Amino acid sequence: PTCGDGPSSDDPMSRFRVALATALLLGAAGPLVAQEQGSALLDDAAVRYDALTTLCADFVQVLDNPLLGDQTTSRGRLCQRRPNLFRMDFSDPEGDQVVADGDHFWVFYRSLNPDQVIRIPVDPSRGGLDFFREFLDDPTSKYDIRSEEIEQIAGVTTMRLALDPLSDRGLESALVWVDPSARLIRKLEIVDENGLVRTLLLSNFAFDPELAAGHFEFDLPEGVDVVAGG
């Protein structure tokens, strides 16, 4: 597996886009409009994603529920196998899981309800909880994208992009922080249709890691009820 965070392609267009993104961050963008800037940055991250089979990263997730005035923080490691397999294993709270096996999302928050798992059919037109697929699989066909601010994420210079869905995608809006030199999404903030705000900070990436057979299968715990969702 390739574990560095630098560009992984010698494609001339990719190199051009990296150079363009660097110019944007240095304030030398010239007359390019914000929408063109954002689309170029996210498209280049999508090119890198398209060249991968598997991708893993550590995550810190913060959930804000404005209706309840509640905030929770969790952490763990996530992996994705293109096109539609996804898994989040939580270390804090330990034992929580979100798994997409290609047919269903299995959402098991053991820390909140150890006797219940929610099973949601995978929508082939949406990434849903698999935000890699949602935001990096042909993003410009799904979202109006515009550049907002340059921000430092864990010492890395990124561009914050605002994404507004062009059609119903199950969310109100999203922000993504793209590292143009590495062509990676370092942070996301997703506002769902109910107002819940999900923020994820990603680090310690692994590119095309070897994953055990059955990694994206959900092992239903004995005695746990399955509840249909979606």
PDB file of C-alpha atoms in Angstrom:
ATOM      1  CA  PRO A   1       0.000   0.000   0.000  1.00  0.00           C
ATOM      2  CA  THR A   2       1.001   3.596  -0.616  1.00  0.00           C
ATOM      3  CA  CYS A   3       0.925   5.461   2.669  1.00  0.00           C
ATOM      4  CA  GLY A   4       2.277   8.892   1.711  1.00  0.00           C
ATOM      5  CA  ASP A   5       0.003  11.893   1.402  1.00  0.00           C
ATOM      6  CA  GLY A   6       1.577  13.321  -1.760  1.00  0.00           C
ATOM      7  CA  PRO A   7       0.237  13.182  -5.322  1.00  0.00           C
ATOM      8  CA  SER A   8       0.048   9.671  -6.748  1.00  0.00           C
ATOM      9  CA  SER A   9      -0.299  10.398 -10.459  1.00  0.00           C
ATOM     10  CA  ASP A  10       2.030  11.659 -13.187  1.00  0.00           C
ATOM     11  CA  ASP A  11      -0.894  12.653 -15.375  1.00  0.00           C
ATOM     12  CA  PRO A  12      -0.116  16.089 -16.895  1.00  0.00           C
ATOM     13  CA  MET A  13      -3.612  17.409 -16.186  1.00  0.00           C
ATOM     14  CA  SER A  14      -3.322  16.375 -12.554  1.00  0.00           C
ATOM     15  CA  ARG A  15       0.010  18.173 -12.254  1.00  0.00           C
ATOM     16  CA  PHE A  16      -1.559  21.231 -13.859  1.00  0.00           C
ATOM     17  CA  ARG A  17      -4.422  21.186 -11.374  1.00  0.00           C
ATOM     18  CA  VAL A  18      -2.033  20.842  -8.426  1.00  0.00           C
ATOM     19  CA  ALA A  19      -0.064  23.827  -9.733  1.00  0.00           C
ATOM     20  CA  LEU A  20      -3.292  25.755 -10.195  1.00  0.00           C
ATOM     21  CA  ALA A  21      -4.460  24.912  -6.679  1.00  0.00           C
ATOM     22  CA  THR A  22      -1.124  26.036  -5.239  1.00  0.00           C
ATOM     23  CA  ALA A  23      -1.448  29.313  -7.120  1.00  0.00           C
ATOM     24  CA  LEU A  24      -4.929  29.777  -5.686  1.00  0.00           C
ATOM     25  CA  LEU A  25      -3.672  29.279  -2.161  1.00  0.00           C
ATOM     26  CA  LEU A  26      -0.867  31.764  -2.741  1.00  0.00           C
ATOM     27  CA  GLY A  27      -3.306  34.394  -3.957  1.00  0.00           C
ATOM     28  CA  ALA A  28      -2.269  34.244  -7.633  1.00  0.00           C
ATOM     29  CA  ALA A  29      -5.574  32.980  -8.993  1.00  0.00           C
ATOM     30  CA  GLY A  30      -6.192  35.933 -11.282  1.00  0.00           C
ATOM     31  CA  PRO A  31      -9.715  36.240 -12.704  1.00  0.00           C
ATOM     32  CA  LEU A  32     -10.880  32.675 -12.026  1.00  0.00           C
ATOM     33  CA  VAL A  33     -14.245  32.688 -10.276  1.00  0.00           C
ATOM     34  CA  ALA A  34     -14.763  30.940  -6.944  1.00  0.00           C
ATOM     35  CA  GLN A  35     -16.911  28.216  -8.452  1.00  0.00           C
ATOM     36  CA  GLU A  36     -14.253  27.287 -11.019  1.00  0.00           C
ATOM     37  CA  GLN A  37     -11.596  27.217  -8.317  1.00  0.00           C
ATOM     38  CA  GLY A  38     -13.615  24.906  -6.096  1.00  0.00           C
ATOM     39  CA  SER A  39     -14.580  22.558  -8.916  1.00  0.00           C
ATOM     40  CA  ALA A  40     -10.944  22.227 -10.037  1.00  0.00           C
ATOM     41  CA  LEU A  41      -9.750  21.400  -6.519  1.00  0.00           C
ATOM     42  CA  LEU A  42     -12.414  18.805  -5.800  1.00  0.00           C
ATOM     43  CA  ASP A  43     -12.161  17.299  -9.286  1.00  0.00           C
ATOM     44  CA  ASP A  44      -8.447  16.720  -8.763  1.00  0.00           C
ATOM     45  CA  ALA A  45      -9.097  14.976  -5.444  1.00  0.00           C
ATOM     46  CA  ALA A  46     -11.700  12.887  -7.288  1.00  0.00           C
ATOM     47  CA  VAL A  47      -9.089  11.876  -9.907  1.00  0.00           C
ATOM     48  CA  ARG A  48      -6.834  10.571  -7.147  1.00  0.00           C
ATOM     49  CA  TYR A  49      -9.732   8.766  -5.486  1.00  0.00           C
ATOM     50  CA  ASP A  50     -10.736   7.166  -8.796  1.00  0.00           C
ATOM     51  CA  ALA A  51      -7.259   5.620  -9.106  1.00  0.00           C
ATOM     52  CA  LEU A  52      -7.581   3.851  -5.736  1.00  0.00           C
ATOM     53  CA  THR A  53      -9.232   0.546  -4.887  1.00  0.00           C
ATOM     54  CA  THR A  54      -9.193   0.933  -1.098  1.00  0.00           C
ATOM     55  CA  LEU A  55      -8.656   3.867   1.221  1.00  0.00           C
ATOM     56  CA  CYS A  56      -8.423   4.053   5.027  1.00  0.00           C
ATOM     57  CA  ALA A  57      -8.017   6.912   7.503  1.00  0.00           C
ATOM     58  CA  ASP A  58      -8.340   7.699  11.183  1.00  0.00           C
ATOM     59  CA  PHE A  59     -11.283   9.927  12.043  1.00  0.00           C
ATOM     60  CA  VAL A  60     -12.519  12.207  14.781  1.00  0.00           C
ATOM     61  CA  GLN A  61     -16.263  12.828  14.457  1.00  0.00           C
ATOM     62  CA  VAL A  62     -18.308  15.528  16.159  1.00  0.00           C
ATOM     63  CA  LEU A  63     -22.117  15.406  16.009  1.00  0.00           C
ATOM     64  CA  ASP A  64     -24.044  18.580  16.825  1.00  0.00           C
ATOM     65  CA  ASN A  65     -27.798  18.360  17.322  1.00  0.00           C
ATOM     66  CA  PRO A  66     -29.117  21.944  17.440  1.00  0.00           C
ATOM     67  CA  LEU A  67     -32.622  20.799  18.358  1.00  0.00           C
ATOM     68  CA  LEU A  68     -31.389  19.115  21.526  1.00  0.00           C
ATOM     69  CA  GLY A  69     -28.420  21.397  22.123  1.00  0.00           C
ATOM     70  CA  ASP A  70     -26.316  18.233  22.292  1.00  0.00           C
ATOM     71  CA  GLN A  71     -22.775  17.536  21.048  1.00  0.00           C
ATOM     72  CA  THR A  72     -20.922  14.212  21.016  1.00  0.00           C
ATOM     73  CA  THR A  73     -17.368  13.386  19.946  1.00  0.00           C
ATOM     74  CA  SER A  74     -16.167   9.985  18.780  1.00  0.00           C
ATOM     75  CA  ARG A  75     -13.121   8.564  17.030  1.00  0.00           C
ATOM     76  CA  GLY A  76     -11.870   5.488  15.244  1.00  0.00           C
ATOM     77  CA  ARG A  77     -10.767   4.260  11.815  1.00  0.00           C
ATOM     78  CA  LEU A  78     -12.690   4.041   8.571  1.00  0.00           C
ATOM     79  CA  CYS A  79     -12.085   2.222   5.293  1.00  0.00           C
ATOM     80  CA  GLN A  80     -13.713   2.307   1.870  1.00  0.00           C
ATOM     81  CA  ARG A  81     -13.486  -0.048  -1.102  1.00  0.00           C
ATOM     82  CA  ARG A  82     -14.750   1.336  -4.369  1.00  0.00           C
ATOM     83  CA  PRO A  83     -17.423   1.467  -5.538  1.00  0.00           C
ATOM     84  CA  ASN A  84     -19.770   0.994  -2.550  1.00  0.00           C
ATOM     85  CA  LEU A  85     -18.178  -0.787   0.434  1.00  0.00           C
ATOM     86  CA  PHE A  86     -17.552   1.261   3.566  1.00  0.00           C
ATOM     87  CA  ARG A  87     -16.795   0.681   7.245  1.00  0.00           C
ATOM     88  CA  MET A  88     -16.330   2.827  10.355  1.00  0.00           C
ATOM     89  CA  ASP A  89     -14.972   1.100  13.462  1.00  0.00           C
ATOM     90  CA  PHE A  90     -15.153   3.269  16.560  1.00  0.00           C
ATOM     91  CA  SER A  91     -12.527   3.068  19.274  1.00  0.00           C
ATOM     92  CA  ASP A  92     -14.343   5.711  21.332  1.00  0.00           C
ATOM     93  CA  PRO A  93     -17.037   4.701  22.060  1.00  0.00           C
ATOM     94  CA  GLU A  94     -15.595   1.237  21.592  1.00  0.00           C
ATOM     95  CA  GLY A  95     -17.733  -1.236  19.666  1.00  0.00           C
ATOM     96  CA  ASP A  96     -19.836   1.210  17.643  1.00  0.00           C
ATOM     97  CA  GLN A  97     -19.864   0.402  13.917  1.00  0.00           C
ATOM     98  CA  VAL A  98     -21.205   1.612  10.586  1.00  0.00           C
ATOM     99  CA  VAL A  99     -20.828  -0.884   7.730  1.00  0.00           C
ATOM    100  CA  ALA A 100     -21.937  -0.739   4.080  1.00  0.00           C
ATOM    101  CA  ASP A 101     -21.784  -4.231   2.560  1.00  0.00           C
ATOM    102  CA  GLY A 102     -22.919  -3.190  -0.905  1.00  0.00           C
ATOM    103  CA  ASP A 103     -26.602  -3.885  -0.260  1.00  0.00           C
ATOM    104  CA  HIS A 104     -27.248  -2.269   3.128  1.00  0.00           C
ATOM    105  CA  PHE A 105     -25.829   0.148   5.646  1.00  0.00           C
ATOM    106  CA  TRP A 106     -25.686  -1.432   9.107  1.00  0.00           C
ATOM    107  CA  VAL A 107     -25.659   1.209  11.849  1.00  0.00           C
ATOM    108  CA  PHE A 108     -24.832  -0.248  15.259  1.00  0.00           C
ATOM    109  CA  TYR A 109     -24.317   2.218  18.093  1.00  0.00           C
ATOM    110  CA  ARG A 110     -23.602  -0.287  20.841  1.00  0.00           C
ATOM    111  CA  SER A 111     -22.846   2.515  23.284  1.00  0.00           C
ATOM    112  CA  LEU A 112     -26.382   3.931  22.918  1.00  0.00           C
ATOM    113  CA  ASN A 113     -28.512   0.885  22.139  1.00  0.00           C
ATOM    114  CA  PRO A 114     -26.703  -2.459  22.445  1.00  0.00           C
ATOM    115  CA  ASP A 115     -29.859  -4.401  21.553  1.00  0.00           C
ATOM    116  CA  GLN A 116     -30.607  -2.796  18.180  1.00  0.00           C
ATOM    117  CA  VAL A 117     -28.980  -2.362  14.784  1.00  0.00           C
ATOM    118  CA  ILE A 118     -30.476  -0.232  12.008  1.00  0.00           C
ATOM    119  CA  ARG A 119     -30.365  -1.634   8.462  1.00  0.00           C
ATOM    120  CA  ILE A 120     -30.728   0.879   5.621  1.00  0.00           C
ATOM    121  CA  PRO A 121     -30.818  -0.085   1.926  1.00  0.00           C
ATOM    122  CA  VAL A 122     -27.905   1.302  -0.078  1.00  0.00           C
ATOM    123  CA  ASP A 123     -29.104   3.878  -2.594  1.00  0.00           C
ATOM    124  CA  PRO A 124     -26.923   3.467  -5.722  1.00  0.00           C
ATOM    125  CA  SER A 125     -27.453   7.127  -6.605  1.00  0.00           C
ATOM    126  CA  ARG A 126     -26.218   8.435  -3.228  1.00  0.00           C
ATOM    127  CA  GLY A 127     -23.185   7.890  -1.056  1.00  0.00           C
ATOM    128  CA  GLY A 128     -25.138   8.361   2.163  1.00  0.00           C
ATOM    129  CA  LEU A 129     -22.884   7.702   5.141  1.00  0.00           C
ATOM    130  CA  ASP A 130     -20.088   6.796   2.682  1.00  0.00           C
ATOM    131  CA  PHE A 131     -18.927  10.376   2.230  1.00  0.00           C
ATOM    132  CA  PHE A 132     -15.946   9.369   0.056  1.00  0.00           C
ATOM    133  CA  ARG A 133     -18.350   8.091  -2.602  1.00  0.00           C
ATOM    134  CA  GLU A 134     -20.736  10.980  -2.085  1.00  0.00           C
ATOM    135  CA  PHE A 135     -18.189  13.775  -2.501  1.00  0.00           C
ATOM    136  CA  LEU A 136     -15.477  12.219  -4.699  1.00  0.00           C
ATOM    137  CA  ASP A 137     -17.460  10.216  -7.241  1.00  0.00           C
ATOM    138  CA  ASP A 138     -18.199  12.772 -10.023  1.00  0.00           C
ATOM    139  CA  PRO A 139     -18.762  15.632  -7.539  1.00  0.00           C
ATOM    140  CA  THR A 140     -19.420  18.377 -10.087  1.00  0.00           C
ATOM    141  CA  SER A 141     -22.490  16.531 -11.391  1.00  0.00           C
ATOM    142  CA  LYS A 142     -23.992  16.531  -7.882  1.00  0.00           C
ATOM    143  CA  TYR A 143     -22.993  19.849  -6.322  1.00  0.00           C
ATOM    144  CA  ASP A 144     -22.538  23.520  -6.928  1.00  0.00           C
ATOM    145  CA  ILE A 145     -18.993  23.999  -5.612  1.00  0.00           C
ATOM    146  CA  ARG A 146     -17.302  27.236  -4.625  1.00  0.00           C
ATOM    147  CA  SER A 147     -14.134  28.198  -2.793  1.00  0.00           C
ATOM    148  CA  GLU A 148     -14.511  30.025   0.525  1.00  0.00           C
ATOM    149  CA  GLU A 149     -11.446  30.377   2.758  1.00  0.00           C
ATOM    150  CA  ILE A 150      -7.886  29.146   3.137  1.00  0.00           C
ATOM    151  CA  GLU A 151      -7.517  27.301   6.457  1.00  0.00           C
ATOM    152  CA  GLN A 152      -4.858  25.340   8.306  1.00  0.00           C
ATOM    153  CA  ILE A 153      -5.893  21.791   9.256  1.00  0.00           C
ATOM    154  CA  ALA A 154      -3.335  20.104  11.562  1.00  0.00           C
ATOM    155  CA  GLY A 155      -0.614  22.277  10.060  1.00  0.00           C
ATOM    156  CA  VAL A 156      -1.680  21.608   6.444  1.00  0.00           C
ATOM    157  CA  THR A 157      -2.842  24.430   4.179  1.00  0.00           C
ATOM    158  CA  THR A 158      -6.293  23.647   2.795  1.00  0.00           C
ATOM    159  CA  MET A 159      -9.061  25.350   0.878  1.00  0.00           C
ATOM    160  CA  ARG A 160     -12.543  25.227   2.374  1.00  0.00           C
ATOM    161  CA  LEU A 161     -15.151  24.484  -0.276  1.00  0.00           C
ATOM    162  CA  ALA A 162     -18.908  24.969   0.066  1.00  0.00           C
ATOM    163  CA  LEU A 163     -21.090  22.322  -1.614  1.00  0.00           C
ATOM    164  CA  ASP A 164     -24.759  22.873  -2.351  1.00  0.00           C
ATOM    165  CA  PRO A 165     -26.640  19.866  -3.787  1.00  0.00           C
ATOM    166  CA  LEU A 166     -28.033  20.272  -7.289  1.00  0.00           C
ATOM    167  CA  SER A 167     -30.781  17.735  -6.502  1.00  0.00           C
ATOM    168  CA  ASP A 168     -32.152  15.876  -3.483  1.00  0.00           C
ATOM    169  CA  ARG A 169     -29.191  14.058  -1.918  1.00  0.00           C
ATOM    170  CA  GLY A 170     -30.417  13.625   1.645  1.00  0.00           C
ATOM    171  CA  LEU A 171     -28.442  16.590   2.987  1.00  0.00           C
ATOM    172  CA  GLU A 172     -28.846  20.333   3.133  1.00  0.00           C
ATOM    173  CA  SER A 173     -25.255  21.395   2.505  1.00  0.00           C
ATOM    174  CA  ALA A 174     -21.658  20.427   3.107  1.00  0.00           C
ATOM    175  CA  LEU A 175     -18.228  21.928   3.600  1.00  0.00           C
ATOM    176  CA  VAL A 176     -15.052  20.091   2.616  1.00  0.00           C
ATOM    177  CA  TRP A 177     -11.468  21.114   3.306  1.00  0.00           C
ATOM    178  CA  VAL A 178      -9.234  20.028   0.407  1.00  0.00           C
ATOM    179  CA  ASP A 179      -5.449  19.754   0.617  1.00  0.00           C
ATOM    180  CA  PRO A 180      -4.465  20.670  -2.980  1.00  0.00           C
ATOM    181  CA  SER A 181      -0.859  19.480  -2.744  1.00  0.00           C
ATOM    182  CA  ALA A 182      -1.848  15.981  -1.568  1.00  0.00           C
ATOM    183  CA  ARG A 183      -5.228  15.969  -3.372  1.00  0.00           C
ATOM    184  CA  LEU A 184      -7.053  14.841  -0.236  1.00  0.00           C
ATOM    185  CA  ILE A 185     -10.093  15.819   1.775  1.00  0.00           C
ATOM    186  CA  ARG A 186      -8.802  16.563   5.278  1.00  0.00           C
ATOM    187  CA  LYS A 187     -12.069  17.605   6.914  1.00  0.00           C
ATOM    188  CA  LEU A 188     -15.820  17.563   6.226  1.00  0.00           C
ATOM    189  CA  GLU A 189     -18.869  19.207   7.721  1.00  0.00           C
ATOM    190  CA  ILE A 190     -22.237  17.811   6.612  1.00  0.00           C
ATOM    191  CA  VAL A 191     -25.639  19.291   7.510  1.00  0.00           C
ATOM    192  CA  ASP A 192     -28.399  16.716   7.060  1.00  0.00           C
ATOM    193  CA  GLU A 193     -32.068  17.379   6.320  1.00  0.00           C
ATOM    194  CA  ASN A 194     -32.930  17.299  10.038  1.00  0.00           C
ATOM    195  CA  GLY A 195     -30.330  19.918  10.922  1.00  0.00           C
ATOM    196  CA  LEU A 196     -27.822  17.466  12.447  1.00  0.00           C
ATOM    197  CA  VAL A 197     -24.269  18.679  11.808  1.00  0.00           C
ATOM    198  CA  ARG A 198     -21.608  15.971  11.324  1.00  0.00           C
ATOM    199  CA  THR A 199     -17.953  17.098  11.321  1.00  0.00           C
ATOM    200  CA  LEU A 200     -15.141  14.673  10.506  1.00  0.00           C
ATOM    201  CA  LEU A 201     -11.411  15.296  10.767  1.00  0.00           C
ATOM    202  CA  LEU A 202      -9.333  12.746   8.804  1.00  0.00           C
ATOM    203  CA  SER A 203      -5.682  11.771   9.277  1.00  0.00           C
ATOM    204  CA  ASN A 204      -3.195   8.909   8.926  1.00  0.00           C
ATOM    205  CA  PHE A 205      -4.315   7.919   5.434  1.00  0.00           C
ATOM    206  CA  ALA A 206      -3.477   4.565   3.850  1.00  0.00           C
ATOM    207  CA  PHE A 207      -3.859   4.161   0.101  1.00  0.00           C
ATOM    208  CA  ASP A 208      -4.775   0.768  -1.373  1.00  0.00           C
ATOM    209  CA  PRO A 209      -4.136  -1.129   1.874  1.00  0.00           C
ATOM    210  CA  GLU A 210      -4.712  -4.874   1.864  1.00  0.00           C
ATOM    211  CA  LEU A 211      -7.873  -5.650   3.832  1.00  0.00           C
ATOM    212  CA  ALA A 212      -8.939  -9.030   5.157  1.00  0.00           C
ATOM    213  CA  ALA A 213     -11.621 -10.998   3.361  1.00  0.00           C
ATOM    214  CA  GLY A 214     -14.997 -10.099   4.826  1.00  0.00           C
ATOM    215  CA  HIS A 215     -13.805  -6.727   6.108  1.00  0.00           C
ATOM    216  CA  PHE A 216     -16.949  -5.079   4.769  1.00  0.00           C
ATOM    217  CA  GLU A 217     -19.365  -7.669   6.118  1.00  0.00           C
ATOM    218  CA  PHE A 218     -21.405  -6.876   9.214  1.00  0.00           C
ATOM    219  CA  ASP A 219     -21.294  -9.565  11.883  1.00  0.00           C
ATOM    220  CA  LEU A 220     -24.702  -9.344  13.540  1.00  0.00           C
ATOM    221  CA  PRO A 221     -24.307  -9.793  17.317  1.00  0.00           C
ATOM    222  CA  GLU A 222     -26.401 -12.534  18.881  1.00  0.00           C
ATOM    223  CA  GLY A 223     -29.682 -11.312  20.335  1.00  0.00           C
ATOM    224  CA  VAL A 224     -29.616  -7.918  18.594  1.00  0.00           C
ATOM    225  CA  ASP A 225     -32.814  -6.799  16.843  1.00  0.00           C
ATOM    226  CA  VAL A 226     -32.619  -5.541  13.244  1.00  0.00           C
ATOM    227  CA  VAL A 227     -34.739  -2.459  12.572  1.00  0.00           C
ATOM    228  CA  ALA A 228     -35.396  -1.273   9.014  1.00  0.00           C
ATOM    229  CA  GLY A 229     -34.454   2.325   8.345  1.00  0.00           C
ATOM    230  CA  GLY A 230     -34.035   4.678   5.438  1.00  0.00           C
TER     231      GLY A 230
END
